[in-house]
Coordinates of C-alpha atoms and ligand atoms in Angstrom, one line a residue:
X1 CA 0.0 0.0 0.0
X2 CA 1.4 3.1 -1.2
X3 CA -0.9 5.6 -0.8
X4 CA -3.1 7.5 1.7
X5 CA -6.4 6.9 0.3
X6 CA -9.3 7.2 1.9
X7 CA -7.6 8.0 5.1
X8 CA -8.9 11.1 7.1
X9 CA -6.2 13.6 7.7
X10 CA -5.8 16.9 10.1
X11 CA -3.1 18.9 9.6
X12 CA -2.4 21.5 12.4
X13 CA -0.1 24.0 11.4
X14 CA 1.4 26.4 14.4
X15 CA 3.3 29.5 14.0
X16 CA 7.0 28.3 12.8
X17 CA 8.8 29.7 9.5
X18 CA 8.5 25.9 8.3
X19 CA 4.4 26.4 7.6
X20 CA 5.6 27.6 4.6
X21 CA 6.1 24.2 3.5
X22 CA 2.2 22.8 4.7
X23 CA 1.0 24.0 1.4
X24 CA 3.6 21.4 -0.2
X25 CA 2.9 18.7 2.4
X26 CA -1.3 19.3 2.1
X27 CA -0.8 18.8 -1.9
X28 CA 0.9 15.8 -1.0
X29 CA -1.4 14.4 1.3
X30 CA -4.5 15.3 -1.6
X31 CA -2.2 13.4 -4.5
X32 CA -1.9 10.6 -2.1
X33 CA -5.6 10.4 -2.3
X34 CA -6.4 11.6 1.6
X35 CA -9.3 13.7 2.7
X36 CA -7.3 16.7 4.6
X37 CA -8.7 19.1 7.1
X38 CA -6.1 22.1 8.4
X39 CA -6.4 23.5 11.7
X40 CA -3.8 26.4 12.4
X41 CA -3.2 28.7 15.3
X42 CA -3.2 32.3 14.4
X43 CA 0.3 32.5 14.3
X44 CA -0.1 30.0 12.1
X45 CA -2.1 32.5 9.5
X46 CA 0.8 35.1 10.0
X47 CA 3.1 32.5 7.8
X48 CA 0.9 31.1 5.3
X49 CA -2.5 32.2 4.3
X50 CA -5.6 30.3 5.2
X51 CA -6.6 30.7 1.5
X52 CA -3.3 28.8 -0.4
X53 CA -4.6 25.8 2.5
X54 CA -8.2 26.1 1.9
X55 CA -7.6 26.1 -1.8
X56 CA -5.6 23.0 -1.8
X57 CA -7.0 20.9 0.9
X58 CA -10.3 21.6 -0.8
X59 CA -12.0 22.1 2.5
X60 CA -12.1 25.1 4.5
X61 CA -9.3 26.0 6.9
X62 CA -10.1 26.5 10.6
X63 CA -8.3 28.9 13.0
X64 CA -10.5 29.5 16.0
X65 CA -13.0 27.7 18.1
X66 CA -15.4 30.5 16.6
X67 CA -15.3 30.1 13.2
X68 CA -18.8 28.4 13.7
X69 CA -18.9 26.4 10.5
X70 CA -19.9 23.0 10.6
X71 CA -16.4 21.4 11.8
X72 CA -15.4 24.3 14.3
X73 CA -16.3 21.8 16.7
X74 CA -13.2 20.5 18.1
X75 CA -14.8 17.2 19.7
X76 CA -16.1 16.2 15.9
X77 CA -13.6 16.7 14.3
X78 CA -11.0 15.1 16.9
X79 CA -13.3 11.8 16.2
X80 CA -13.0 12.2 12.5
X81 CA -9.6 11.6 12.0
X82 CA -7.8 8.5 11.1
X83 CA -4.2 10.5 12.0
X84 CA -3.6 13.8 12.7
X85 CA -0.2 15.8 12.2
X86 CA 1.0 18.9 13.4
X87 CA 3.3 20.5 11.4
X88 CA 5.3 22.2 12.3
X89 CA 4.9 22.1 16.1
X90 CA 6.4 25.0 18.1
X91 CA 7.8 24.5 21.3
X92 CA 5.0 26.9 22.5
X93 CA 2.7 24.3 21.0
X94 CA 5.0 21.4 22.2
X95 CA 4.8 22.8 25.7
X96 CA 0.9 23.1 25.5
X97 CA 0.5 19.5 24.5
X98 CA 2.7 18.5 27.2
X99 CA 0.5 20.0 30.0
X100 CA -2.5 20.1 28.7
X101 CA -3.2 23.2 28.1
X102 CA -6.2 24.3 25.5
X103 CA -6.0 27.8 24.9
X104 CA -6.8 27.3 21.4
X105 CA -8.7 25.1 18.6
X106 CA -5.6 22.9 17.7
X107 CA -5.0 22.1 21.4
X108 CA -8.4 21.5 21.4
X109 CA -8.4 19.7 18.5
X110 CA -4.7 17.4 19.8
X111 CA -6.9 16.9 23.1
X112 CA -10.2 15.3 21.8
X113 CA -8.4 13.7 19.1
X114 CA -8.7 9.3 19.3
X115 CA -6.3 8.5 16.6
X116 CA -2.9 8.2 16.4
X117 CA -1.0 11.8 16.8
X118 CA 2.3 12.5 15.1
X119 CA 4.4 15.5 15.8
X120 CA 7.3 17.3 13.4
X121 CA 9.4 19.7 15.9
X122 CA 10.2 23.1 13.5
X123 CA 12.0 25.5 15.6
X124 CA 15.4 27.1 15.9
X125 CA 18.5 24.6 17.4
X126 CA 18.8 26.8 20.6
X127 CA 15.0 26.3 21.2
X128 CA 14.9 22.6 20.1
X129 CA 18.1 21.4 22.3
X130 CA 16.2 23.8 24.9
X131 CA 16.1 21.5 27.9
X132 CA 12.3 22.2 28.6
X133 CA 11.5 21.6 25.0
X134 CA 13.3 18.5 25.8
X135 CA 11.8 17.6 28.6
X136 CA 8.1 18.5 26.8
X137 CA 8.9 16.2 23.7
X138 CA 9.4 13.6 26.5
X139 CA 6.2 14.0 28.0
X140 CA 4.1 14.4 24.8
X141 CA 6.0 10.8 23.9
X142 CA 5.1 9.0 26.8
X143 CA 1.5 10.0 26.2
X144 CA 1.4 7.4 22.6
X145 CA 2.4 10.2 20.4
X146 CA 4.1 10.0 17.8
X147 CA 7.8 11.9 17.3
X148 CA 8.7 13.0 13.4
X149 CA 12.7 14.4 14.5
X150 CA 13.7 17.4 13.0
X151 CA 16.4 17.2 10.7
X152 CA 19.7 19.2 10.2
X153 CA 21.0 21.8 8.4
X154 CA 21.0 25.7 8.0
X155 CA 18.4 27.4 10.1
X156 CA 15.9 30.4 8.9
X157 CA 17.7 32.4 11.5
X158 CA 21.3 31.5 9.8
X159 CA 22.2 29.2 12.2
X160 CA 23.4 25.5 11.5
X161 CA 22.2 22.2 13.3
X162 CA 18.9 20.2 14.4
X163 CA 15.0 21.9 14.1
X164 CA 14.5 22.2 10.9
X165 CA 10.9 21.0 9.9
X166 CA 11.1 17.2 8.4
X167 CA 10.7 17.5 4.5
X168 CA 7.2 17.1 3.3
X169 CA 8.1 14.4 1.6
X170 CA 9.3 12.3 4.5
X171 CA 6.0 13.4 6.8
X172 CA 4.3 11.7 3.8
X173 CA 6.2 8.4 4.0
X174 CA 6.1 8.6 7.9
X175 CA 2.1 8.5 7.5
X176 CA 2.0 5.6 5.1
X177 CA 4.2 3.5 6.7
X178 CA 2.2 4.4 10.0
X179 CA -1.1 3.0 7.7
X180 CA 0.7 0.5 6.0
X181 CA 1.5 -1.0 9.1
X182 CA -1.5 -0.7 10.6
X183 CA -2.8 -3.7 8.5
X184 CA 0.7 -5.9 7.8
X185 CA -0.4 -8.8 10.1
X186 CA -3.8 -8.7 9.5
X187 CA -5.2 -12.4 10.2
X188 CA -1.9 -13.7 11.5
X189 CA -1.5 -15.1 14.8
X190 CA 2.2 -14.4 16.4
X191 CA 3.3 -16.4 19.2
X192 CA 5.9 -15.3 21.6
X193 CA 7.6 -16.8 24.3
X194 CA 8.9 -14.0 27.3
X195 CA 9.9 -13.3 30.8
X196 CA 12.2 -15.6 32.8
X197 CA 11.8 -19.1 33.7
X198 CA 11.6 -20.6 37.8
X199 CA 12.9 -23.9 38.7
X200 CA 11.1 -24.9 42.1
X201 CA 13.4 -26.5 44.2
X202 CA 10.9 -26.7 46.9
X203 CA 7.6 -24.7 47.8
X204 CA 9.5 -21.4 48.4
X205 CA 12.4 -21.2 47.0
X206 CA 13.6 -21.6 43.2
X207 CA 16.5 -20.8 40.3
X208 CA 15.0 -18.3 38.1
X209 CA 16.8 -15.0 36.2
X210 CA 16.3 -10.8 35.7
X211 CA 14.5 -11.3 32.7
X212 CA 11.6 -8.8 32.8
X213 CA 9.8 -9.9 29.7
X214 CA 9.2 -6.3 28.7
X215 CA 10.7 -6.7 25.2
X216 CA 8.1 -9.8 25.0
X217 CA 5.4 -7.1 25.9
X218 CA 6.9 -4.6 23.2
X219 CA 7.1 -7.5 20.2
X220 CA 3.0 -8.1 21.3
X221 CA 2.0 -5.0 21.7
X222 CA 3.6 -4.3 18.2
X223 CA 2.1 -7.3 16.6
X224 CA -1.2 -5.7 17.8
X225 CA -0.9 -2.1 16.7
X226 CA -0.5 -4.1 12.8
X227 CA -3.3 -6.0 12.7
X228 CA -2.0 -9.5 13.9
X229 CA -3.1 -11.9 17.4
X230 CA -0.9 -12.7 20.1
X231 CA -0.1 -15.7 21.8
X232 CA 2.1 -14.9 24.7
X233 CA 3.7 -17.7 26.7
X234 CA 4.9 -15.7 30.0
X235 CA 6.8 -17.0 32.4
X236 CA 6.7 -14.7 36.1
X237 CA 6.8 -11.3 35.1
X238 CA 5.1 -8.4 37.0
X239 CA 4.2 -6.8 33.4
X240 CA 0.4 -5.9 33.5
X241 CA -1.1 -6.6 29.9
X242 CA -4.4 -6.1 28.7
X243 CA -5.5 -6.3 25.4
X244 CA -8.4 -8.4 23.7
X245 CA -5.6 -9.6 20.8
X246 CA -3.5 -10.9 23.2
X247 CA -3.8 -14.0 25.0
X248 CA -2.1 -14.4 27.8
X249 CA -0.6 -17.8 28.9
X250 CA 1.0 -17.4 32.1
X251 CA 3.5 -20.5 33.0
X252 CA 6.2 -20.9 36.0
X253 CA 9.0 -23.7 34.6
X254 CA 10.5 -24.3 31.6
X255 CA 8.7 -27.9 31.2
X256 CA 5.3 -25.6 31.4
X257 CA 6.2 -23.3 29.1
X258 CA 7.5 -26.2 26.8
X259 CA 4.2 -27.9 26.7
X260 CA 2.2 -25.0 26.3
X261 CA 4.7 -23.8 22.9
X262 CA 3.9 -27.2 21.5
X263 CA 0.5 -27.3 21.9
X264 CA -0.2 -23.4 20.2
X265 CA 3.0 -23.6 17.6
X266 CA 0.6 -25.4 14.8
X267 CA -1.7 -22.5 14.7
X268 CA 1.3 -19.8 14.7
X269 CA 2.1 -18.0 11.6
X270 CA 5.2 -16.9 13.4
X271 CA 7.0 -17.5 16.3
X272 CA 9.2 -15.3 18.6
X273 CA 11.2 -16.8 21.4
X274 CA 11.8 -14.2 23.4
X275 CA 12.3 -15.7 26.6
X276 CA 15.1 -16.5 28.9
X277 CA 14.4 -20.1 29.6
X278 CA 16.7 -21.8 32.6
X279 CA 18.9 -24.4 30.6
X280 CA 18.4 -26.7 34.1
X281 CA 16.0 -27.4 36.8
X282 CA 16.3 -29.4 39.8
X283 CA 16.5 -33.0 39.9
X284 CA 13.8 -33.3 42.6
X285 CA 11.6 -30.8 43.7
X286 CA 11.3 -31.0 47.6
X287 CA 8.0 -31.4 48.6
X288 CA 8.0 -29.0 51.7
X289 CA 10.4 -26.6 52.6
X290 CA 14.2 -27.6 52.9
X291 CA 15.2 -27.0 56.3
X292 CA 18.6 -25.7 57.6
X293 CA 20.2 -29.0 59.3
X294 CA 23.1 -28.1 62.0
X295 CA 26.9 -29.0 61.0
X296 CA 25.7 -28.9 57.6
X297 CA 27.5 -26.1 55.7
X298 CA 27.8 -27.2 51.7
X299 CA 24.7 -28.4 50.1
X300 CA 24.1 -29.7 46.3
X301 CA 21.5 -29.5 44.3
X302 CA 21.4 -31.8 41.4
X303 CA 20.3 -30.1 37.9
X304 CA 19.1 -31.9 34.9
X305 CA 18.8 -30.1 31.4
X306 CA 15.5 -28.7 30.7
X307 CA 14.4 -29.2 27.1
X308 CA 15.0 -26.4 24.2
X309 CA 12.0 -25.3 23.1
X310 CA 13.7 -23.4 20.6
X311 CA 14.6 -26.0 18.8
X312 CA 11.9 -28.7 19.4
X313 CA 10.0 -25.8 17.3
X314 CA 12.5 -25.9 15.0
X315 CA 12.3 -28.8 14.1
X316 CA 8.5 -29.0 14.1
X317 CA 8.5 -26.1 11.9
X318 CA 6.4 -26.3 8.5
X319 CA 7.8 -24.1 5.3
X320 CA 5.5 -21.3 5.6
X321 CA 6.0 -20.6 9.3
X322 CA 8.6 -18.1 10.4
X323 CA 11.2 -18.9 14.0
X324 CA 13.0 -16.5 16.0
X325 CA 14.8 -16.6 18.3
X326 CA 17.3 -14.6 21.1
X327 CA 20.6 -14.6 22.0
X328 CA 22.4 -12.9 24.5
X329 CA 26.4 -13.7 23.8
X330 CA 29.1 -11.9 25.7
X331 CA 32.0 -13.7 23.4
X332 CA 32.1 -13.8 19.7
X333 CA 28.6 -13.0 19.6
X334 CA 28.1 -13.4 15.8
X335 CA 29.8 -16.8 15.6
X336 CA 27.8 -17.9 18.3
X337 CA 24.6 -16.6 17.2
X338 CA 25.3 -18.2 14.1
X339 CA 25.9 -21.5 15.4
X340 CA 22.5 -21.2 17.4
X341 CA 20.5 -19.8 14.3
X342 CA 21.4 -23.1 12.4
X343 CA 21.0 -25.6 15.4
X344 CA 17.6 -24.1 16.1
X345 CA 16.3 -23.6 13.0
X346 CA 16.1 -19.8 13.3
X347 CA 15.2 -17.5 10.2
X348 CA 17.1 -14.7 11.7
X349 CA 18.1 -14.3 15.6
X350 CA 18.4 -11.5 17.8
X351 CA 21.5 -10.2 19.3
X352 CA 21.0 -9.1 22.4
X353 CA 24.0 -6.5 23.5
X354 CA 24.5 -6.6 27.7
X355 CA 28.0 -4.4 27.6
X356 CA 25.8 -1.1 26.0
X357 CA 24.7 0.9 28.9
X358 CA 20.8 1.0 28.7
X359 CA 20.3 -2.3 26.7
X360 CA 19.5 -6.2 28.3
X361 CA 17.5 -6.9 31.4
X362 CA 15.1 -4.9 33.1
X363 CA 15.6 -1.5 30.5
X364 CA 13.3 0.1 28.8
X365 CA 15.7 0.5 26.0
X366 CA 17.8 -2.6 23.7
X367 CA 20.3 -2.2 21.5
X368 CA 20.4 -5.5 18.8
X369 CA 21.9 -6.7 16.0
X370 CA 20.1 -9.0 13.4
X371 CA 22.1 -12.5 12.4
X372 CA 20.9 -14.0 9.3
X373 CA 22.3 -17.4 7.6
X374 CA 25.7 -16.7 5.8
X375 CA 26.7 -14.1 8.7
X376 CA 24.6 -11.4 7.4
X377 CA 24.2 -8.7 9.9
X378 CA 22.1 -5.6 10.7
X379 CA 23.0 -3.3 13.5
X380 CA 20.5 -1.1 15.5
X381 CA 21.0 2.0 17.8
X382 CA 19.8 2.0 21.1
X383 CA 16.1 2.5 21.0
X384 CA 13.0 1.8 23.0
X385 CA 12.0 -2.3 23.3
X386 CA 9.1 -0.6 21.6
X387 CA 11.0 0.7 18.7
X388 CA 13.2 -2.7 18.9
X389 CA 9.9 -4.5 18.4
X390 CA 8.9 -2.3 15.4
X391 CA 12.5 -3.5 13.9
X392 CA 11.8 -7.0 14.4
X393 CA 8.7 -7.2 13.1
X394 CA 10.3 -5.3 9.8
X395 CA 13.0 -8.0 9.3
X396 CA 10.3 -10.5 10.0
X397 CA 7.9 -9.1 7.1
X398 CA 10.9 -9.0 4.8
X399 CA 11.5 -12.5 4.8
Ligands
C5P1 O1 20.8 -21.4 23.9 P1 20.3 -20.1 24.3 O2 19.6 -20.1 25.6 O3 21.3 -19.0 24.3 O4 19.3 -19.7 23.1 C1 18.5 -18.6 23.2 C2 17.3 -18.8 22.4 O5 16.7 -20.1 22.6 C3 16.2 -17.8 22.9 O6 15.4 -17.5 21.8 C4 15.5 -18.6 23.9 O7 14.1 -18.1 24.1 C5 15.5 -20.0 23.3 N1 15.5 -21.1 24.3 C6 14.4 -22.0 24.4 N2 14.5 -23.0 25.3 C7 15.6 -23.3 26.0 C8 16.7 -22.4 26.0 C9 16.6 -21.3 25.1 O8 13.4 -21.7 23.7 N3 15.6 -24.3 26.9

């Protein structure tokens, strides 16, 4: 899908040099076959006229609460739109979205608005780099919305660096691979296996890891967002999900989370292995709690392997499925990623990096490279498990 059509479109255009280039974007956004509506502050109007907008979004522009024609109404028009886009976005406007304030119909507008919300920065470096601008780009992200970064280069003011409006052209491609994404996994049920493992060794007490599971949470919440069912496998985690596409198969041990991989693999389109599973559980589970004995100081507990359900999938894997799987290496990682990819049976395999500040267990953030067969690689900044997931699921729809 390459277009934007019949997708409902508001524009909000605030009072930054860079409105000069809405009327470009809005002509893109018509070509692309979307119905556009422009909401501007009136700053806004003191860049570009109302009249080049009106004119080309074929609809009438609105820049107050009190126009009084048939879309002034902020709450209407908020539920209208399949996206909405303000650009450019002030740090006046930035720091209005971030604390709610409505002193205007485009906050208004950002504030009753359901769908998605993306956001293109145009200001001057100083202002951008601006810790409260900062900070307020921050907030307005942990709130779902959507970031379109500035880009480089010389400044109206003269100046050189980051804040200069993204191109029209790249808003456009942000939006339709927002949409296009939307739909990718439409009718395809993903399975993922997260969170640690725990090995009882008696009522209380058991071997288990730090894994958090949150980049299991990102890859399903992800999976969602495009259209596609979850099947999470998730071991102990304190993660609160709640979604209606995701179904939510809590286990404890490895052997639990082995039989409940078999039994939902056959209806998987793909499958994600995500989680840290413990390689070995004890022998013999006590049956109460193992009690300190005196004049005994040493004390063994005898492990056997657990199975790999990696690889059990791996090998129960039919042609049109698609396996992935983890691996966290701290030597030779690509070698031994590679070697894992082909024992498991692994389209590609994720790299987990534990020596970059910020990325492995318990973050919020990952940094990853991709291993594919023949030691092809792809390396990723540090991003947000979100944004990791996002990648993933790229790679995965590339195959
Ligand atoms: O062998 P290693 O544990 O490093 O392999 C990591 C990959 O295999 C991960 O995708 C992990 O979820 C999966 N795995 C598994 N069952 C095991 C051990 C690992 O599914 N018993």
């Amino acid at each position: 899908m390459n277009t934007l059509a019949g997708k409902k479109i508001i524009l909000g255009i605030t009072g930054s040099i860079a409105a000069y280039k809405a009327a470009f974007f809005v002509r893109l956004l018509i070509k692309s076959g979307a119905t556009v509506k422009v909401v501007m502050t009136q700053s806004a109007t003191a860049f570009i006229s109302p009249l080049t907008l009106s004119t080309l979004a074929k609809n009438p522009v609105i820049t107050g609460i009190a126009d009084g024609d048939e879309w002034s109404n902020h709450v209407e028009l908020g539920l209208w739109a399949d996206a909405m886009i303000i650009a450019p976005a002030t740090a006046n406007t930035l720091a209005k979205m971030a604390n709610g304030i409505c002193d205007n119909i485009l906050n208004a507008v950002y504030l009753s608005a359901r769908c998605p919300v993306f956001i293109a920065p145009g200001m001057d470096l100083d202002m951008w780099t601006h810790p409260s601008t900062q900070g307020n780009i921050q907030k307005v992200l942990s709130y779902g919305n959507k970031l379109i970064e500035p880009e480089s280069g010389e400044l109206a003011s003269g100046l050189v660096g980051k804040g200069r409006m993204a191109e029209p052209e790249n808003l456009l491609k942000e939006l339709i691979d927002f949409f296009r994404k939307e739909q990718s996994l439409t009718g395809k049920t993903v399975l993922i296996t997260a969170g640690p493992t725990f090995e009882a060794i008696d009522p209380v007490r058991f071997i288990g890891n730090y894994s958090s599971g949150k980049m299991g949470k990102a890859l399903a919440e992800k999976v969602v967002a495009r259209g596609g069912q979850v099947k999470l496998i998730l071991g102990p985690t304190k993660l609160k999900i709640d979604h209606p596409a995701i179904e939510i198969i809590p286990v404890t041990s490895a052997l639990e989370m082995f039989e409940a991989a078999k039994k939902h693999f056959a209806q998987a389109d793909v499958a994600i292995m995500a989680a840290a599973v413990a390689d070995f559980r004890p022998k013999h589970t006590a049956k109460e709690k193992i009690k300190k004995k005196k004049g005994i100081e040493e004390m063994t507990i005898e492990l056997v392997k657990n199975p790999d359900i990696a690889a059990t999938l791996g090998q129960l894997k039919k042609k049109d499925q698609v396996l992935i799987g983890f691996a966290l290496e701290t030597e030779n990682p690509v070698e031994n990623a590679t070697r894992k990819l082909t024992k498991k049976g692994f389209d590609f395999i994720v790299l987990n990096s534990l020596k970059d500040k910020g990325a492995g267990f318990n973050h919020d953030t990952n940094k990853i490279t991709l291993v594919f067969e023949g030691n092809k690689t792809q390396e990723f900044q540090l991003k947000s498990k979100l944004d990791v997931a996002d990648d993933i699921l790229d790679a995965i729809e590339n195959i």
